[in-house]
Coordinates of C-alpha atoms in Angstrom, one line a residue:
I677 CA 158.1 74.9 64.1
P678 CA 154.5 74.9 62.9
F679 CA 152.6 78.0 64.0
Q680 CA 148.9 77.5 63.7
Y681 CA 146.2 80.1 64.2
P682 CA 142.5 80.7 63.2
S683 CA 142.8 83.0 60.2
N684 CA 139.1 84.0 60.2
N685 CA 138.2 84.4 63.9
L686 CA 140.6 87.0 65.3
A687 CA 140.8 90.6 64.1
M688 CA 144.0 91.0 61.9
A689 CA 145.0 87.4 62.7
N690 CA 147.2 87.0 59.6
E691 CA 149.0 90.2 60.3
E692 CA 149.4 89.3 63.9
A693 CA 150.8 85.9 63.1
Q694 CA 153.2 87.3 60.5
A695 CA 154.5 89.8 63.1
I696 CA 155.0 87.2 65.7
A697 CA 156.7 84.9 63.3
G698 CA 159.0 87.7 62.3
Y699 CA 159.9 88.4 65.9
L700 CA 160.6 84.7 66.5
N701 CA 162.7 84.6 63.4
E702 CA 164.8 87.4 64.8
V703 CA 165.8 85.3 67.8
G704 CA 166.5 82.2 65.7
I705 CA 163.1 80.4 65.8
N706 CA 161.8 79.5 62.4
A707 CA 158.0 79.5 62.6
K708 CA 156.1 78.1 59.7
L709 CA 152.7 79.9 59.5
E710 CA 149.8 77.5 59.2
P711 CA 146.5 79.5 59.0
M712 CA 143.4 77.5 59.6
E713 CA 139.7 78.1 59.2
Y714 CA 138.2 78.5 62.7
T715 CA 136.0 75.5 62.1
A716 CA 139.1 73.4 61.8
F717 CA 141.2 75.2 64.4
F718 CA 138.8 75.1 67.3
P719 CA 138.3 71.3 67.3
A720 CA 142.0 70.7 67.0
W721 CA 142.7 73.1 69.8
S722 CA 140.0 71.8 72.1
Q723 CA 141.0 68.2 71.5
R724 CA 144.7 69.0 72.1
K725 CA 145.7 68.1 68.5
M726 CA 147.8 71.2 67.7
T727 CA 151.2 70.2 66.2
G728 CA 153.3 73.1 67.3
M729 CA 152.9 76.7 68.6
Y730 CA 149.5 78.2 68.3
L731 CA 147.9 81.6 68.5
F732 CA 144.4 81.9 70.0
A733 CA 142.3 84.2 72.2
F734 CA 140.5 83.0 75.3
G735 CA 138.1 85.0 77.4
S736 CA 135.5 84.4 80.0
S737 CA 132.0 85.3 78.9
P738 CA 130.4 84.3 82.2
Y739 CA 132.7 86.9 83.9
D740 CA 134.0 84.4 86.3
A741 CA 137.7 83.2 86.4
D742 CA 136.5 79.6 86.8
S743 CA 135.8 79.5 83.1
S744 CA 139.5 80.2 82.4
M745 CA 140.6 77.8 85.2
N746 CA 138.5 75.0 83.8
G747 CA 139.4 75.6 80.1
L748 CA 143.0 76.4 80.4
Y749 CA 144.5 75.0 83.6
E750 CA 142.8 71.8 84.8
A751 CA 143.6 68.2 83.8
G752 CA 141.1 66.9 81.3
S753 CA 140.5 70.2 79.7
R754 CA 142.2 71.8 76.7
I755 CA 145.7 72.1 78.2
Y756 CA 148.8 70.4 76.8
E757 CA 150.7 70.3 80.1
V758 CA 149.2 69.7 83.5
I759 CA 150.9 71.5 86.3
P760 CA 149.7 69.6 89.4
E761 CA 149.9 72.5 91.7
I762 CA 147.8 74.7 89.4
D763 CA 145.4 71.8 88.8
A764 CA 144.8 71.3 92.5
L765 CA 144.3 75.1 93.2
A766 CA 141.9 75.4 90.2
K767 CA 139.8 72.6 91.7
E768 CA 140.0 74.1 95.2
Q769 CA 138.8 77.5 94.1
R770 CA 135.6 76.0 92.8
K771 CA 134.7 74.7 96.3
Q772 CA 135.6 78.0 98.0
T773 CA 132.6 80.2 99.1
D774 CA 134.6 83.0 100.7
P775 CA 135.2 85.6 97.9
D776 CA 138.4 86.8 99.4
K777 CA 139.9 83.3 99.8
R778 CA 138.8 82.5 96.2
R779 CA 140.5 85.6 94.9
A780 CA 143.7 84.6 96.8
L781 CA 143.5 81.2 95.1
F782 CA 143.2 82.8 91.7
A783 CA 146.1 85.1 92.5
E784 CA 148.2 82.1 93.4
I785 CA 147.2 80.2 90.2
F786 CA 148.2 83.2 88.1
E787 CA 151.5 83.7 90.0
I788 CA 152.5 80.1 89.3
S789 CA 151.3 80.4 85.7
Q790 CA 153.6 83.4 85.3
Q791 CA 156.5 81.4 86.7
T792 CA 155.9 78.3 84.5
L793 CA 154.5 80.0 81.4
P794 CA 152.1 77.4 80.0
Y795 CA 150.7 80.4 78.1
I796 CA 152.3 83.6 77.0
P797 CA 149.8 86.4 76.9
L798 CA 150.6 88.9 74.1
Y799 CA 148.1 91.6 74.6
Y800 CA 144.6 92.4 75.7
E801 CA 142.3 93.2 72.8
V802 CA 140.6 96.6 72.8
Q803 CA 137.5 96.9 70.7
A804 CA 136.2 100.1 69.2
Y805 CA 132.7 100.6 68.0
A806 CA 130.8 103.3 66.1
L807 CA 127.1 103.9 65.7
R808 CA 125.2 106.0 63.2
K809 CA 122.4 108.3 64.2
G810 CA 119.2 106.5 64.9
I811 CA 120.7 103.4 66.5
E812 CA 120.9 102.7 70.2
W813 CA 123.3 100.0 71.4
K814 CA 125.6 99.4 74.4
P815 CA 128.7 97.3 73.9
R816 CA 128.8 94.1 76.0
P817 CA 131.7 93.6 78.4
D818 CA 132.4 90.2 76.9
G819 CA 133.0 91.7 73.5
Y820 CA 130.2 89.8 71.7
V821 CA 128.1 91.8 69.3
R822 CA 124.5 90.6 69.4
F823 CA 122.6 92.4 66.7
Y824 CA 119.3 91.6 68.3
E825 CA 120.4 94.0 71.1
V826 CA 120.6 96.9 68.6
T827 CA 117.5 99.2 68.9
P828 CA 116.5 101.7 66.2
V829 CA 115.4 105.0 67.6
A830 CA 113.3 107.8 66.1
D831 CA 115.1 111.0 65.2

């Protein structure tokens, strides 16, 4: 089975893919690694042109679950299989103004997702940073490193 992944976008992507392929092989699934440059992978992924399994990371930089709902669960987005119940709930949450009701809709979506497994989450990436003396910078919650946010400070 082709196993595609962006080889130059995720930290340790090649090693990750090799490990996953090894685990799959142990249970009788022969995965053929197909590393791709991110500039080739992303258009293929977003246009639903992947030919087999794929490894990718997805996060919500606006800090709202709607980004994930739209990008990963709704018809017309990047998904390969539409689950009508999830699709309807994803659209419903967008119209909901009550935060508690909206959270309940997200919980229901993720519960159904866990039962149907359109995606298999492998891990949550933890990022580590280090600074040298004379630099002031605070990591962003979205994981992006914006060098224009780094401030030199006098010693």
